[in-house]
Amino acid sequence: MIDTISTQIAEGEERLRLDVADGVAVLTLCRPDKLNGWSWESSRQLGLFADRIRFDPAVRAVLLRAEGRAFCAGIDVTAPGGAITGGSAAERTRNYYEGIRWVHERFAVLARLPQPVVAAVQGYCLGFGFELALMADIRVAARDAVFALPEARLGVAVDAGGDLRIAREAGAGWAKFLALTGRRIDAATAERLGLVQLLVEADELAAASGALAAEIAANAPLAVQGIKRAVDAYADAALPAALDRVAMTAALTLASDDAREGYGAQAERRPPRFTGG
């Protein structure tokens, strides 16, 4: 696992970029050559930038966007520190559990920002990418966007609470349907389910999402932030306890034989043979 304590970002290791102008903080996933694949380092940088945004009085809204043809295609399995080790299965599970709880804390810094967050989604929005988009308050999607939680097909649980947030937005049935099958849905379906609030053509995404963030930023900040806090207090009432269960379930599955089989099968492009161990 990467050094989670450092507050520095090494040159050439940027996973995200932060720009602030006209009351809007633009947070950009900037590894298009990797389809903005997520990693421990991505989570660390997300927490650092979200902390900066939180206490910046010039920021009244946040635009979360990505460079390239994908928003985020999921975990970058080639990233350093991707696998967590341990002297025993129990220690490995415990280490995964703490690691996932740490990721939840970084994501929570973004989700609980006082300023509303607008996500602009194009192309692949899979796994961790889908879960990241669901952290935003409002989602704008290009018509070419594709959403999925494919974790069960790899032998692991959904690990950042995306299934819980789908249950909140679209209902438990749809959360189970998407998480248990790993099926992909298009942007039109995501809009119909309430997972996307605004659907636009791909070449209109930047302008439409930027205009929405600017529209929010132009409103009274105390009113805007109070509205966000009130809605979140109602919608997320049961979330903290459920996320702890998510972390434990994800840790158990990540340390399992089925997870090794799932990722191995994907690399070898063959159907997995899961045993439940």
Coordinates of N, CA, C and O in Angstrom, one line a residue, residues 19-26 58-59 61:
D19 N -8.3 23.0 -10.1 CA -8.2 24.3 -10.6 C -9.4 25.1 -10.0 O -10.5 24.5 -10.0
V20 N -9.3 26.3 -9.6 CA -10.3 27.1 -9.0 C -10.5 28.4 -9.8 O -9.5 29.1 -10.0
A21 N -11.7 28.7 -10.2 CA -12.0 29.9 -10.9 C -13.5 30.2 -10.8 O -14.3 29.3 -10.9
D22 N -13.8 31.5 -10.6 CA -15.2 32.0 -10.6 C -16.1 31.2 -9.7 O -17.2 30.9 -10.0
G23 N -15.6 30.9 -8.5 CA -16.4 30.2 -7.5 C -16.5 28.7 -7.7 O -17.2 28.1 -6.8
V24 N -15.9 28.1 -8.7 CA -16.0 26.7 -8.9 C -14.7 26.0 -8.9 O -13.7 26.5 -9.5
A25 N -14.6 25.0 -8.1 CA -13.4 24.2 -8.0 C -13.5 23.0 -9.0 O -14.5 22.2 -8.9
V26 N -12.6 22.9 -10.0 CA -12.7 21.8 -11.0 C -11.7 20.8 -10.6 O -10.5 21.0 -10.6
A58 N -13.5 30.8 -1.4 CA -13.8 31.2 -2.8 C -14.5 30.2 -3.6 O -15.1 30.4 -4.6
V59 N -14.6 29.0 -3.0 CA -15.3 27.8 -3.7 C -16.7 27.7 -3.2 O -17.0 27.5 -2.1
A61 N -19.0 25.8 -5.4 CA -19.4 24.5 -6.0 C -18.2 23.8 -6.6 O -17.2 24.4 -6.8

